[in-house]
Amino acid sequence: MKQIAIIGAGVAGIEAASIVSKNNFKVLLFEKENDIAGNIMNKARLFPDFSLAVELVNKMRAKINHPNISLHLNSEIVDIVNHNNEWELTDKKGTKYKVDTVLLATGYTPFDATLKEELGYGIYNGVITSLDLEKMFQENRILNSLDEPPGKIVFLQCVGSRDEKSGNDYCSKVCCVTAVKQAIEAAKLLPDAEIYIFYMDLRMWGQSFEELYREAQETYGVKFVRGRISEAASTFDGKIQIKAEDTLVGTPLKMTTDFLVLMVGMEASLGTKALAHKCGIDGPYGFALGKDRFLEGNNTTQEELFVAGSAKRPMSIADAIADGRSAACTIIESENRSN
Amino acid sequence: MKQHYWNEYQKAIADDHFFYERSCIRQTFFPGSETAFLRIMREELGKDIRDEANQHTCTGIGYHSDIVPLETTMTVVARLFSLMSDAGYENYVPSCVTSFGIFTEMIAMWNHNPELLEKTKKVLFDTIGRKFEIPLNLAHPSDIIYKFRNELKTKMKFQLVNRFTGKPLKVVEHIGCHYAKIFPEAGIGKAEFPHVLVGMIESWGGEVVDYPERRHCCGFGFRHYLLKENRGYSIANSKKKFESMEPYEPDFIVTNCPGCNLFLDRWQYTIAEMNNKTYDKNGYGIPVLTYEEMAGMLLGYDPWLLGMQLHQIQVERLLDKIGIPYNIDEKYKGISGQVLPRPENPINLLV
């Protein structure tokens, strides 16, 4: 039985593990954290159907309950070398593993919002990220710095995405619909709150996304303003003052809000950057490069090295699962061909 | 507010042996500040600092007004550096924030385009036969005061504390744009949350006012005030800041830029005369100090030798709050003891 190492127990890695394990592969599934699916565990509900994130995680957990899968938690792979058609992996503790095949599914990390100094994250309590807001949703309550329900919440799109200043020119793809989802969730929790979303474009590319965008406006009264926020500051009463330009009306504006929610983009995780570089498959912005964009997107330029999920580029959970499945098919197909 | 963020970024500042370059406009508007800085460096800190007699403009105002071309500015800067090289110094300290920005910009251009550096060297040598070296360390005087703020504190006779209430004075700080907004790494704390004045204020007992328009332009700008038609923009910017800081009832404003000092001070008079509005509840306005004046008054220097009588917003009420003694009869006397004419009183602004 062939042995495969899957690095990263996020949704892409788990989905691939679940499929290849049923097809004569012995799987070593490595996860640097102490549990699987870390990025999903940070969310309360998922777009576009508001299903509970924990339900998906439980289903993913069941998928890796297979005798051919051994899960290695708290096991960060720090080195990867190919010797005579065999991959040798080394974890942080120095333990070495020899496998025939490797799937890189090391995923993404959220953009560090403190790098956008002008937006005041880490400085003002009222400036939070989309991840911080998810934590509030998990606790089912949103309270401002005075422990009161906020009267106004402002979302800002494209923080660390499509932004030359932060060095990330690309679109993170999921933030538009995440803001719409979060705005609706906030409106449900706080029916009297005013909710604004500042955007550059709204990219409602997925199934049901456009409908969700319409529902946010028509049912929940979420107001969309096309424009960037240039600066956030604290007011006398501890709220957040923002400065922006409404580019449809063509005028600058100032607004005071309880919360400014920064929709942080996705960056290649440190693991993705390091391992892709070691394997010589690192692409723009540190993401791992597939062999091509069409038929061999899960292959790489290295034999028996495959890549899946948001280690390649920002993608949604559904897309990452599909990409993990696609990688599994590619790996099985490759094995069948060699036999 | 989480203060820790402000002081994360520090820059390299030399320890001793500085070459000082004075500002074109500071000696007119804040005539005691540069002298106070030299006194602090020599008498309080025991540093070697050269006050060069042959120095000249950096062209900053002309450069930013498109009157002086880049190549000229580059060569003029090269000549200033040649004075430093001739005097045997490597650490350049320009008094003015605009000059600091000019020097930072020219050095960056030379570093990125070595051919420009060679061209400048050739032009300077061919025209006046001088050679120059790029300074090893370029620091603004406020950087140096910041670096030695704790040492200075041990020598200070006063603190930024209201002697009547025992509470820290509330201080608005404002950083010149050309200090860190062109090259963030050139300033302590970088561009958005510079720490250079915050560090002084907090070390010396004061409390920084974090008001919504803290980072808004002071209203100086170059085209804003150089063209008469644009001066409305200048005063509108200053007014926006005053309105934003007013609820916090600041005791004074401190800046590290000649333009900020001048306009935040003088526009208070203009707004008072135009709108009968002052931003201090007693009608006197908010005093605006240079950081050298702030350091000097706490070290116990005579406020009138610091030149504080030339401010539009009078400083006596601030001095009283801290408990700094002054002789009102000396306020309008020249160095020679001659009594100078008193300025006219404004109509609305109390003095």
Coordinates of C-alpha atoms in Angstrom, one line a residue, chain A residues 6-309:
Chain A
I6 CA -1.1 15.1 3.7
I7 CA 0.2 18.3 5.3
G8 CA -2.6 20.3 6.8
A9 CA -5.9 19.0 8.3
G10 CA -8.1 21.7 7.0
V11 CA -11.1 20.9 4.8
A12 CA -9.0 20.3 1.7
G13 CA -6.6 18.0 3.4
I14 CA -9.4 16.1 5.2
E15 CA -11.4 15.6 2.1
A16 CA -8.4 14.3 0.2
A17 CA -7.4 12.0 3.1
S18 CA -10.9 10.6 3.3
I19 CA -10.9 9.7 -0.4
V20 CA -7.4 8.4 -0.9
S21 CA -7.6 6.3 2.3
K22 CA -10.4 4.3 0.7
N23 CA -8.3 3.7 -2.4
N24 CA -5.3 1.8 -1.1
F25 CA -3.3 4.7 0.4
K26 CA -2.0 4.8 3.9
V27 CA -2.4 8.4 5.0
L28 CA -0.3 10.3 7.5
L29 CA -2.3 13.5 8.1
F30 CA -0.3 16.2 9.8
E31 CA -1.8 19.2 11.6
K32 CA 0.3 21.8 13.4
E33 CA -2.5 22.8 15.7
N34 CA -4.1 20.6 18.4
D35 CA -7.3 20.1 16.4
I36 CA -8.5 19.8 12.9
A37 CA -10.1 22.5 10.7
G38 CA -8.8 25.5 12.7
N39 CA -9.9 28.2 10.3
I40 CA -13.5 26.9 10.3
M41 CA -13.6 26.5 14.1
N42 CA -13.1 30.3 14.3
K43 CA -16.4 30.8 12.6
A44 CA -20.0 30.6 13.9
R45 CA -22.0 30.1 10.8
L46 CA -21.1 29.7 7.1
F47 CA -22.3 31.4 4.0
P48 CA -24.5 31.3 2.2
D49 CA -26.9 29.1 4.1
F50 CA -26.0 30.1 7.7
S51 CA -25.3 26.5 8.6
L52 CA -23.3 26.0 11.8
A53 CA -19.6 25.7 11.3
V54 CA -19.3 23.2 14.1
E55 CA -21.7 20.8 12.2
L56 CA -19.4 20.9 9.2
V57 CA -16.4 20.3 11.4
N58 CA -18.1 17.3 13.0
K59 CA -18.8 15.8 9.6
M60 CA -15.2 16.4 8.6
R61 CA -14.0 14.7 11.8
A62 CA -16.1 11.7 10.9
K63 CA -14.5 11.5 7.5
I64 CA -11.0 10.9 8.8
N65 CA -12.2 8.1 11.1
H66 CA -10.7 5.4 8.9
P67 CA -8.1 2.7 9.7
N68 CA -5.9 3.9 6.9
I69 CA -5.6 7.4 8.3
S70 CA -3.3 8.3 11.2
L71 CA -3.8 11.8 12.4
H72 CA -0.8 13.6 13.8
L73 CA -1.9 16.7 15.8
N74 CA 0.5 19.3 17.1
S75 CA 2.9 18.1 14.4
E76 CA 4.3 20.9 12.3
I77 CA 6.2 19.8 9.2
V78 CA 9.2 22.1 8.9
D79 CA 11.3 20.3 6.2
I80 CA 10.6 18.3 3.2
V81 CA 13.2 16.7 0.9
N82 CA 13.0 14.3 -2.0
H83 CA 15.5 11.4 -2.0
N84 CA 15.4 8.9 -4.8
N85 CA 11.7 9.2 -5.5
E86 CA 10.9 9.1 -1.8
W87 CA 9.8 12.2 0.2
E88 CA 11.3 12.7 3.7
L89 CA 9.4 15.0 6.0
T90 CA 10.7 16.3 9.3
D91 CA 8.5 17.8 12.0
K92 CA 9.3 20.4 14.6
K93 CA 10.4 17.8 17.1
G94 CA 12.9 16.3 14.6
T95 CA 10.9 13.2 13.9
K96 CA 11.3 12.0 10.3
Y97 CA 8.7 10.4 8.1
K98 CA 9.3 8.7 4.7
V99 CA 6.4 8.6 2.2
D100 CA 5.8 8.0 -1.5
T101 CA 3.6 10.9 -2.1
V102 CA 2.9 14.3 -0.5
L103 CA -0.1 16.5 -0.7
L104 CA 0.4 20.1 0.4
A105 CA -2.8 21.4 2.0
T106 CA -1.2 24.0 4.4
G107 CA -3.9 26.6 3.8
Y108 CA -4.1 30.3 4.5
T109 CA -3.7 32.7 7.4
P110 CA -5.8 35.8 7.9
F111 CA -4.2 39.1 7.0
D112 CA -2.7 40.9 10.1
A113 CA -4.9 44.0 10.3
T114 CA -2.4 45.8 12.5
L115 CA -0.4 46.4 9.4
K116 CA -3.0 48.8 8.2
E117 CA -2.1 51.3 10.9
E118 CA -4.4 53.9 9.7
L119 CA -7.4 51.7 10.5
G120 CA -6.5 51.5 14.2
Y121 CA -6.8 47.8 14.7
G122 CA -5.0 46.8 18.0
I123 CA -5.2 50.4 19.1
Y124 CA -8.9 51.2 19.4
N125 CA -11.2 48.6 21.0
G126 CA -14.0 49.5 18.6
V127 CA -12.0 48.4 15.6
I128 CA -12.3 44.6 15.2
T129 CA -11.7 42.1 12.4
S130 CA -14.2 39.8 10.8
L131 CA -12.7 37.0 12.9
D132 CA -13.3 38.9 16.2
L133 CA -16.9 39.4 15.1
E134 CA -17.3 35.7 14.5
K135 CA -16.3 35.1 18.1
M136 CA -19.1 37.4 19.2
F137 CA -21.5 35.5 17.0
Q138 CA -20.3 32.3 18.7
E139 CA -21.2 33.8 22.0
N140 CA -24.4 35.1 20.5
R141 CA -24.0 38.6 21.7
I142 CA -22.4 41.9 20.5
L143 CA -21.6 44.5 23.0
N144 CA -19.6 47.7 22.6
S145 CA -16.9 49.1 24.9
L146 CA -19.7 50.4 27.3
D147 CA -21.2 46.9 27.4
E148 CA -24.2 48.1 25.5
P149 CA -25.6 46.8 22.2
P150 CA -24.1 48.8 19.4
G151 CA -26.3 51.3 17.5
K152 CA -24.1 51.2 14.4
I153 CA -21.7 48.8 12.8
V154 CA -19.5 49.6 9.8
F155 CA -17.9 46.9 7.7
L156 CA -14.9 47.6 5.5
Q157 CA -14.1 45.3 2.7
C158 CA -10.7 44.5 1.1
V159 CA -8.4 44.9 4.2
G160 CA -5.2 43.3 3.1
S161 CA -6.7 42.3 -0.3
R162 CA -6.6 44.3 -3.6
D163 CA -4.3 46.6 -1.8
E164 CA -0.8 47.6 -3.1
K165 CA 0.1 49.1 0.3
S166 CA -0.1 45.8 2.0
G167 CA 1.6 44.0 -0.9
N168 CA -1.5 41.9 -1.7
D169 CA -2.8 42.9 -5.1
Y170 CA -5.1 39.9 -5.3
C171 CA -8.7 39.4 -4.3
S172 CA -9.4 37.2 -1.3
K173 CA -12.6 36.1 -2.9
V174 CA -14.6 35.3 0.2
C175 CA -14.7 38.6 2.1
C176 CA -17.5 40.2 0.1
V177 CA -20.0 37.5 0.9
T178 CA -18.7 37.0 4.4
A179 CA -19.5 40.7 5.1
V180 CA -23.0 40.3 3.7
K181 CA -23.5 37.2 5.9
Q182 CA -22.1 38.9 9.0
A183 CA -24.2 42.0 8.3
I184 CA -27.3 39.9 8.2
E185 CA -26.3 38.0 11.4
A186 CA -25.7 41.3 13.1
A187 CA -29.1 42.7 11.9
K188 CA -30.8 39.6 13.3
L189 CA -29.1 40.1 16.7
L190 CA -29.5 43.8 16.7
P191 CA -32.7 44.8 14.8
D192 CA -32.3 48.5 15.6
A193 CA -28.7 48.8 14.6
E194 CA -27.6 50.7 11.5
I195 CA -25.3 48.6 9.4
Y196 CA -23.1 49.8 6.6
I197 CA -20.7 48.0 4.3
F198 CA -18.0 50.0 2.5
Y199 CA -16.8 48.2 -0.6
M200 CA -14.8 48.7 -3.8
D201 CA -16.8 46.1 -5.9
L202 CA -19.1 43.5 -4.6
R203 CA -18.1 40.2 -6.1
M204 CA -21.0 37.9 -5.6
W205 CA -19.6 35.0 -7.6
G206 CA -21.1 31.9 -5.9
Q207 CA -24.4 30.2 -5.9
S208 CA -26.9 32.1 -3.8
F209 CA -24.5 35.0 -3.1
E210 CA -26.3 37.6 -5.2
E211 CA -29.6 36.7 -3.6
L212 CA -28.0 37.1 -0.2
Y213 CA -26.7 40.5 -1.1
R214 CA -30.3 41.5 -2.2
E215 CA -31.8 40.0 1.0
A216 CA -29.3 42.0 3.1
Q217 CA -30.6 45.3 1.5
E218 CA -34.3 44.5 1.2
T219 CA -35.0 42.5 4.3
Y220 CA -32.3 43.7 6.7
G221 CA -31.8 47.3 5.6
V222 CA -28.0 47.0 5.3
K223 CA -26.6 50.0 3.5
F224 CA -23.8 49.6 1.0
V225 CA -21.4 52.5 0.3
R226 CA -18.9 52.3 -2.5
G227 CA -15.7 53.8 -1.1
R228 CA -12.6 53.1 0.9
I229 CA -12.2 54.2 4.5
S230 CA -9.0 56.1 4.8
E231 CA -8.7 56.5 8.6
A232 CA -10.2 55.5 11.9
A233 CA -9.9 57.4 15.2
S234 CA -11.4 57.4 18.6
T235 CA -14.0 60.0 19.6
F236 CA -14.6 61.8 22.9
D237 CA -17.2 59.2 23.9
G238 CA -15.1 56.2 23.0
K239 CA -16.7 55.5 19.6
I240 CA -14.9 55.2 16.3
Q241 CA -14.9 58.0 13.8
I242 CA -14.2 57.0 10.2
K243 CA -13.3 59.1 7.2
A244 CA -14.2 57.8 3.8
E245 CA -15.1 58.8 0.3
D246 CA -18.4 57.8 -1.2
T247 CA -17.2 57.3 -4.8
L248 CA -20.7 57.0 -6.3
V249 CA -21.8 60.4 -4.9
G250 CA -18.3 61.8 -5.2
T251 CA -18.0 63.3 -1.8
P252 CA -15.9 62.7 1.3
L253 CA -17.8 61.6 4.4
K254 CA -17.3 61.2 8.1
M255 CA -19.2 58.8 10.2
T256 CA -19.2 57.7 13.9
T257 CA -19.7 54.0 14.7
D258 CA -19.6 51.6 17.6
F259 CA -17.7 49.0 15.6
L260 CA -15.5 49.2 12.6
V261 CA -15.2 45.6 11.3
L262 CA -12.2 45.0 9.1
M263 CA -12.8 42.2 6.5
V264 CA -9.4 40.7 6.6
G265 CA -8.2 38.9 3.5
M266 CA -6.4 35.6 3.1
E267 CA -2.6 35.2 2.9
A268 CA -0.6 32.1 2.3
S269 CA 0.1 30.6 5.7
L270 CA 3.6 30.5 7.0
G271 CA 3.6 26.7 6.4
T272 CA 2.5 27.2 2.8
K273 CA 5.2 29.8 2.2
A274 CA 8.0 27.8 3.7
L275 CA 7.1 24.3 2.3
A276 CA 6.2 25.6 -1.1
H277 CA 9.5 27.4 -1.2
K278 CA 11.5 24.3 -0.1
C279 CA 9.8 22.2 -2.8
G280 CA 10.4 24.9 -5.4
I281 CA 6.7 25.4 -6.2
D282 CA 6.3 28.8 -4.6
G283 CA 4.3 31.3 -6.6
P284 CA 3.2 34.9 -6.3
Y285 CA 2.5 36.1 -2.7
G286 CA 3.9 32.8 -1.3
F287 CA 1.1 30.6 -2.4
A288 CA 1.9 27.2 -3.9
L289 CA 1.7 26.8 -7.6
G290 CA -0.2 24.1 -9.4
K291 CA 1.2 22.8 -12.6
D292 CA -1.4 24.6 -14.7
R293 CA -4.7 26.5 -14.3
F294 CA -6.9 24.0 -16.1
L295 CA -6.3 20.2 -16.2
E296 CA -3.4 19.8 -13.8
G297 CA -4.2 22.3 -11.1
N298 CA -3.5 19.8 -8.3
N299 CA -0.2 18.5 -9.8
T300 CA 3.0 20.4 -9.4
T301 CA 6.3 20.5 -11.3
Q302 CA 7.6 17.9 -8.8
E303 CA 6.8 14.2 -9.2
E304 CA 4.5 12.8 -6.5
L305 CA 4.0 16.2 -5.0
F306 CA 0.4 17.6 -5.1
V307 CA -1.3 20.7 -3.8
A308 CA -4.8 21.5 -2.7
G309 CA -7.0 24.1 -1.2

